[in-house]
XYZ file of C-alpha atoms in Angstrom:
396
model
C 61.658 49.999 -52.288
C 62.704 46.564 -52.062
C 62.774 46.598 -48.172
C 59.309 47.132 -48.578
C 58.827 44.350 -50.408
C 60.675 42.289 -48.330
C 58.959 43.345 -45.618
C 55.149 42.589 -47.695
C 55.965 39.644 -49.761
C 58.579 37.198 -48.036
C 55.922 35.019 -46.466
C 54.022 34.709 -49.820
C 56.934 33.946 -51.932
C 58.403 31.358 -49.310
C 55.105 30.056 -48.380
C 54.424 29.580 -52.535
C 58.021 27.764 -52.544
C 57.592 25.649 -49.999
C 54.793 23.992 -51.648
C 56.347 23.284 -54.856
C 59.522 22.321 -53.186
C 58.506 20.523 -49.931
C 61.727 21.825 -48.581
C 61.943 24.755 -45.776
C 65.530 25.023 -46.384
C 65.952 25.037 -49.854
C 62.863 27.303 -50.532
C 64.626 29.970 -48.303
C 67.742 29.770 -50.146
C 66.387 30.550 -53.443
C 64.245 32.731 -52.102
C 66.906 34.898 -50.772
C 68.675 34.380 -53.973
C 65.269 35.985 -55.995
C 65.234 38.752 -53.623
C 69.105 39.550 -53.615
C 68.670 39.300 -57.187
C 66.761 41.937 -57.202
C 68.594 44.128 -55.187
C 70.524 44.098 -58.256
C 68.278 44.263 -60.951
C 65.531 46.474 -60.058
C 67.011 49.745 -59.205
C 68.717 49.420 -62.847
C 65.667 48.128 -64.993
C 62.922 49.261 -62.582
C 61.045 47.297 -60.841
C 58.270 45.112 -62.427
C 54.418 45.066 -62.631
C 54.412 42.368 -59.993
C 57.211 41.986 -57.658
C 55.690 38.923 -56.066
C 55.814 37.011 -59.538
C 58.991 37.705 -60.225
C 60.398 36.893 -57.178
C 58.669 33.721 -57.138
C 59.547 32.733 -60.913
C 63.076 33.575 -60.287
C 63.559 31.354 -57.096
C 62.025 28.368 -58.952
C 64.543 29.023 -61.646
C 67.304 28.887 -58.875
C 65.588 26.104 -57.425
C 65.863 23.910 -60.594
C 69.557 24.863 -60.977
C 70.527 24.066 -57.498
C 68.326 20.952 -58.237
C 70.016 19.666 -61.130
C 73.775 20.441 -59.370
C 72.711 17.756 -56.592
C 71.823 14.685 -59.060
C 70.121 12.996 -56.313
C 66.547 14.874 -57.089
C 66.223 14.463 -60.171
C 62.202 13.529 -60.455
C 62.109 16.484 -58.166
C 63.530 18.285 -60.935
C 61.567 16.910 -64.057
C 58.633 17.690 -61.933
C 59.555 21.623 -61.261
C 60.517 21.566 -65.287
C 56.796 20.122 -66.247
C 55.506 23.174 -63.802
C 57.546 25.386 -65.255
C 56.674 24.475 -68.676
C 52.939 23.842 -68.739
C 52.764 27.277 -66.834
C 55.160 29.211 -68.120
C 54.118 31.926 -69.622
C 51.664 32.720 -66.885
C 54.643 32.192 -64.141
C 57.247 34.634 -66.352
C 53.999 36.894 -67.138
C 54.436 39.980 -64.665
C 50.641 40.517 -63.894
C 50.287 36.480 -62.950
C 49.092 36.087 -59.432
C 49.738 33.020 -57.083
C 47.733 31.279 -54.672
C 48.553 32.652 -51.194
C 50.079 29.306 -49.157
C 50.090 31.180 -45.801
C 48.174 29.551 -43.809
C 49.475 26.192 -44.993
C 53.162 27.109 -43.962
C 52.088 28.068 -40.642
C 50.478 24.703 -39.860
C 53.065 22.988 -41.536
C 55.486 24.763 -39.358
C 53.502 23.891 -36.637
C 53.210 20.433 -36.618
C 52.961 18.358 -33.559
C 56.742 16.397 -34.299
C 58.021 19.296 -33.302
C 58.563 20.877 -29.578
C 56.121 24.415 -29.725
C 58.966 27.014 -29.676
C 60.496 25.394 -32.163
C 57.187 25.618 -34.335
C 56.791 29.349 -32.950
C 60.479 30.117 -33.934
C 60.079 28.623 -37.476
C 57.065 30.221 -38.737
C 58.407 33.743 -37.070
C 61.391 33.102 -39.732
C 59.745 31.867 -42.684
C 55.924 33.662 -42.837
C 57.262 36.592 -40.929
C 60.081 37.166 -41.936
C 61.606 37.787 -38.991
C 65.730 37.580 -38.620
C 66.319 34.847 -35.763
C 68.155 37.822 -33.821
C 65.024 39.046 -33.301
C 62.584 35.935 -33.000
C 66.248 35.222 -29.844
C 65.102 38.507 -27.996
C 61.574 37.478 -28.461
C 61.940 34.107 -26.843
C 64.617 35.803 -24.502
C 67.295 33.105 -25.435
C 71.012 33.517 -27.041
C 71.119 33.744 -30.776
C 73.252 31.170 -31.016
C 70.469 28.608 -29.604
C 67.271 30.124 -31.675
C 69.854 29.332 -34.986
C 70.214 25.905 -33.738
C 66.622 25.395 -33.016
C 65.653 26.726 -36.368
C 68.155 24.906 -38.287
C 66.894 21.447 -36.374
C 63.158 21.899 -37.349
C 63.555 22.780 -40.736
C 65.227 19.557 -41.134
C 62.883 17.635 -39.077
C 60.014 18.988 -41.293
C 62.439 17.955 -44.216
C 63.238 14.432 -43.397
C 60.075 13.425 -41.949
C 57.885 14.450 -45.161
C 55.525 16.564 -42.811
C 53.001 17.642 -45.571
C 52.575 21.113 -46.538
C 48.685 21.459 -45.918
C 45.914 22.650 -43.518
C 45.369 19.579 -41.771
C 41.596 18.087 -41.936
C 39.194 19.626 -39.939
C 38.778 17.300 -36.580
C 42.743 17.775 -36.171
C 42.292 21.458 -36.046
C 42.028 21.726 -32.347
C 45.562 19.939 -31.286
C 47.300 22.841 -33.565
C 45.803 25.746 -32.854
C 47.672 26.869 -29.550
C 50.867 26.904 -31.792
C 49.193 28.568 -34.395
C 48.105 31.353 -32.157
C 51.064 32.089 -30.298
C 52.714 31.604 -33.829
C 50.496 35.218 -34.847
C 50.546 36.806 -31.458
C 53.800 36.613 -31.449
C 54.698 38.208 -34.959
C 51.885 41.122 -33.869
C 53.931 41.768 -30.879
C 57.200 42.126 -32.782
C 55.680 44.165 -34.778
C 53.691 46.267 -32.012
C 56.621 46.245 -30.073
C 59.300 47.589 -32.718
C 56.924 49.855 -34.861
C 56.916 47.522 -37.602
C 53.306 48.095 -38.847
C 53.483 45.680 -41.357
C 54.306 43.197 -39.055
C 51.246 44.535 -37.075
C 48.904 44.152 -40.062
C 50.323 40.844 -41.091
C 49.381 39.186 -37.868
C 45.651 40.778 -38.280
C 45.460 39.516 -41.617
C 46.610 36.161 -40.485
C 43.869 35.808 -37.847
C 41.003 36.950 -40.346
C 41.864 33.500 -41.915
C 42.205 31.883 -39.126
C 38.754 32.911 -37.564
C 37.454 32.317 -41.166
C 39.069 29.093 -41.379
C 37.916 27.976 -37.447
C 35.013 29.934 -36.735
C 33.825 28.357 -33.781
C 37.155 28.716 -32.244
C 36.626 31.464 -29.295
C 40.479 31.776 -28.927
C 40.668 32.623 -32.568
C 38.115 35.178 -32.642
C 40.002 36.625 -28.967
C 43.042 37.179 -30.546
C 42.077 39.042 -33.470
C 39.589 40.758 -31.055
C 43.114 41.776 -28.731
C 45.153 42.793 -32.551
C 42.458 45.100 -33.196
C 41.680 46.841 -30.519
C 45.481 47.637 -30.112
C 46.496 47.861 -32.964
C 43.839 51.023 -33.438
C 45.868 52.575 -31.280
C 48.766 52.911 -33.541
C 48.944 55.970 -34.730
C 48.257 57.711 -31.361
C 51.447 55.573 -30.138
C 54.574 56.807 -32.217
C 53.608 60.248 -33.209
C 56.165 61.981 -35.078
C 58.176 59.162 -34.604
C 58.216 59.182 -30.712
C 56.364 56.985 -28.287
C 54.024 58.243 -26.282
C 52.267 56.008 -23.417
C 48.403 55.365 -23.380
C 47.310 57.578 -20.589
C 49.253 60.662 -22.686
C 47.642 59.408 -26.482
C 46.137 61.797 -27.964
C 42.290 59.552 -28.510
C 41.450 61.519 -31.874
C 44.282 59.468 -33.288
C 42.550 55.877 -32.436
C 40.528 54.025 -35.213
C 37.318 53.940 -33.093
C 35.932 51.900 -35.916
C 38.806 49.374 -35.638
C 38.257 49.118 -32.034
C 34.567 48.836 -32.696
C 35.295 46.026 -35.056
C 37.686 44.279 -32.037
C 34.412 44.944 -29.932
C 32.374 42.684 -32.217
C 34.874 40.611 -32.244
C 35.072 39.950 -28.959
C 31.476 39.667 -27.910
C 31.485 37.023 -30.574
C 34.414 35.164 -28.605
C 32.552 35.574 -25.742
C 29.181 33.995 -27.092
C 31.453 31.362 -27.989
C 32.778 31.044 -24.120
C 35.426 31.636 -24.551
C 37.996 32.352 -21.458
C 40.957 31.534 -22.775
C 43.927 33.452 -22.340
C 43.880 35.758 -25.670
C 40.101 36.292 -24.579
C 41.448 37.903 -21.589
C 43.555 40.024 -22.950
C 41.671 41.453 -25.214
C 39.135 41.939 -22.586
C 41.791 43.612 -20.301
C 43.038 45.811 -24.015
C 39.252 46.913 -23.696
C 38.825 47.890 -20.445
C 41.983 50.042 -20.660
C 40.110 52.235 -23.428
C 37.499 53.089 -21.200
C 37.231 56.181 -18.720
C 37.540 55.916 -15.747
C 39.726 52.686 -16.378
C 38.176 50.002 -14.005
C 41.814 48.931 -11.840
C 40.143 46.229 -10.123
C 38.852 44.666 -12.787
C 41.710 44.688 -14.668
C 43.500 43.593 -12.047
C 41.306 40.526 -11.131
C 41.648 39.456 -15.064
C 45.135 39.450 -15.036
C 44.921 37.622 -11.821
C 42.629 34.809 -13.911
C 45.289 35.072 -16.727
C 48.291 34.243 -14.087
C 46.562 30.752 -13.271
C 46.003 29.663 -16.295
C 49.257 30.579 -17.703
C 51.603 31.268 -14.793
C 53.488 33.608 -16.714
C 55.793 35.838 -14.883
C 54.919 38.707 -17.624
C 51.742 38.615 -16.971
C 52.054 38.906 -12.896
C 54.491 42.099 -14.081
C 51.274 43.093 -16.135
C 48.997 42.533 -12.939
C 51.948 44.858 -10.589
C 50.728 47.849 -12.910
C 46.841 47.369 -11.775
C 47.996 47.006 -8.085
C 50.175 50.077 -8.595
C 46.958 51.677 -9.277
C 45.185 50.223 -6.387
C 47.506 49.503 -3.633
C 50.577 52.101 -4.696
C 53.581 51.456 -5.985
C 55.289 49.663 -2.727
C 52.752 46.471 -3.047
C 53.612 46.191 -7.131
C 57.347 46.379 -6.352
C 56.717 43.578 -4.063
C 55.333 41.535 -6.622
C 58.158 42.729 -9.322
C 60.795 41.688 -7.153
C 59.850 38.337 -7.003
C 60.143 38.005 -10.491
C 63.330 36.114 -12.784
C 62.706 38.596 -15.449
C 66.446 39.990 -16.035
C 66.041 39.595 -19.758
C 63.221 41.220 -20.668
C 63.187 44.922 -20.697
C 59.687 45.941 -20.038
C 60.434 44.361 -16.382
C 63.362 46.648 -15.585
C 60.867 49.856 -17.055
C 58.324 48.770 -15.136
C 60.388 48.564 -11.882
C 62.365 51.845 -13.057
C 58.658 53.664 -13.206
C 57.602 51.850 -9.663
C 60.784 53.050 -7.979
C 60.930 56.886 -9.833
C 57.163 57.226 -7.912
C 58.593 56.270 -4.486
C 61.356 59.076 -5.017
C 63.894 55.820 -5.253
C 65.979 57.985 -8.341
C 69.171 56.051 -7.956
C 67.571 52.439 -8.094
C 65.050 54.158 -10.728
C 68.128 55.250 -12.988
C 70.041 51.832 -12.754
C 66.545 50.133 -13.565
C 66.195 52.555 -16.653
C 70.204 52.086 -17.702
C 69.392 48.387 -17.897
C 66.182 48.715 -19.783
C 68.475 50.918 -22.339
C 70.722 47.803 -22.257
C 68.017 45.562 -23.761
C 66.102 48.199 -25.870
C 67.198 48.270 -29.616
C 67.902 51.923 -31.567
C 64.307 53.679 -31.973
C 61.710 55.096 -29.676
C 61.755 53.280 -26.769
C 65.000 53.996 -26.264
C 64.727 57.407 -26.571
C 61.888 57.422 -24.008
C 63.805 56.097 -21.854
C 66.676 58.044 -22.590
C 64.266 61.198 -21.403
C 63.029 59.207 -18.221
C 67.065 59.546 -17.596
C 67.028 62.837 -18.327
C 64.065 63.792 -16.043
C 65.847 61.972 -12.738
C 68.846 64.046 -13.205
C 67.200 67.034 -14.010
C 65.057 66.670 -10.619
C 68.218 65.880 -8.966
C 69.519 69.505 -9.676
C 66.978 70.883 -8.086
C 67.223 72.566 -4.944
């Protein structure tokens, strides 16, 4: 299906445009031409041998037309015509293959010009794939400003000739917090929504990355926190439904995934690493083990609140002290939270205030979770968390 291919190939085909173009904008204009294109095409001829060279052959050829209409880029153009004509065959051929420019887009994306949730946003858009609806309710901000911030570093990155490269290897460093967040961030949409593509993207992604900066303890605690929950995934959505960790059935985990994330990070850890994606996969760890170790957890997440001062991750620490202190002390904490926005906050609270037999507050916590929560299931777990309050408030 072409969805699917959407879904698989967008980053490679926009990545492999952005090099030859040097253009953000214009790459994801003809990309979305190709792939529109072929919405038309494909279910009449059949789809080729390789979707990704097609795709990519036909946005050059849109490229070079859109090119020639402007006048103003025209060694631009006789340089995309000498590509195009030196390779040809192998570019029109459907079993050619392209070099995979990943990695290059995200650091080109996130380059130092520009402010870091503007380099986050970007790279969600163009390597992900993601809509900027949804990179909005990531970063919990109106659509209207994630367009405007998208729109303003593509044409920083445009008109300030930020090369499209992996920068050399002693500027590494300064980049890589963007570059993480950048991949944490497209696992978590991904995690979050059911998108497993998304999911595996992200893990693929920080393979490189850890390949490309192995001595990087961060690095190698990030893909250490994808793994071990991501081997969780079938276990999650069952038959299409969520189902919570303490309800999974464990048969379903990949216990050689999470053996791999293990590895992974023990390796961060030889590295010293104590980061904050470290943590967290430390914390993902400990919650796979019986009996789960509250205190432990909890004192982690406290070491993950100083060094980020996150109000998620204080919302993430409430849950431990649930577990410790019941759920009057973690309500405490939740309400001094400015978390409005984010659904997993009013859930949270909702589950907090359905222990302490608090139904009413519980159901207008879970309505406004609902608000937040798109079509899918979440929402219909919460839906039944609805359903439970009022069926316990019909009994005598």
């Amino acid at each position: 299906m072409l969805e699917d291919v959407f879904r698989d190939q967008w980053g490679r085909v926009l990545a492999t445009l952005v090099g030859v173009l040097g253009d953000i904008e214009l790459a994801e204009d003809v990309a979305q031409d190709a792939f529109a294109l072929a919405a038309q095409r494909w279910p009449r001829d059949g789809q080729p041998v390789n979707p990704t060279g097609w795709l990519i052959a036909t946005a050059r050829n849109r490229a070079i037309d859109r090119i020639r209409r402007q006048r103003t880029l025209v060694i631009k153009t006789e340089q995309l015509k000498r590509e195009l004509r030196d390779g040809s065959e192998e570019t029109m051929d459907e079993t050619a293959t392209f070099r995979d420019e990943r990695l290059e887009l995200i650091f080109t994306c996130c380059h130092p010009a520009l402010a870091l949730d503007a380099q986050v946003g970007l790279t969600l858009r163009t390597l992900g794939g993601l809509s900027t609806e949804e990179i909005a309710r990531a970063f919990l901000v109106p659509f209207e400003t994630m367009s405007k911030r998208l729109t303003r570093a593509k044409h920083k990155i445009r008109d300030a000739g930020i090369p499209f490269a992996v920068p050399p290897d002693h500027l590494l460093p300064d980049r890589l917090d963007a570059v993480l967040a950048v991949i944490y961030l497209i696992f978590n949409e991904g995690w979050g929504g059911g998108r497993v593509d998304l999911s595996a993207e992200a893990i693929r992604l920080g393979r490189s990355l850890v390949s490309l900066m192995p001595d990087e303890a961060e690095a190698h605690g990030l893909l250490a926190l994808m793994l071990i929950n991501q081997a969780r995934s079938a276990a999650r959505f069952p038959d299409g439904e969520l189902v919570l960790l303490d309800d999974q059935d464990r048969a379903l985990w990949d216990q050689h995934q999470i053996d791999e994330g293990r590895e992974v990070l023990e390796h961060a850890l030889t590295l010293r690493g104590d980061g904050p994606y470290t943590i967290q996969a430390a914390i993902a760890d400990l919650h796979l083990q019986e009996p789960r170790d509250w205190e432990e957890i909890a004192l982690l997440y406290q070491r993950l609140e100083h060094i980020t001062s996150s109000p998620v991750v204080t919302m993430n620490r409430a849950i431990a002290v649930a577990e410790l202190e019941g759920p009057q002390a973690a309500l405490a904490l939740l309400d001094q939270l400015e978390l409005d926005e984010y659904r997993y906050y009013h859930s949270t609270r909702a589950d907090l205030l359905r222990r302490l037999g608090r139904d009413a507050e519980a159901r207008a916590a879970y309505t406004r979770a609902l608000e937040l929560t798109q079509p899918g299931p979440e929402q219909r777990f919460l839906e039944g968390r609805l359903d439970d309050i009022s069926e316990r408030a019909r009994q005598p």
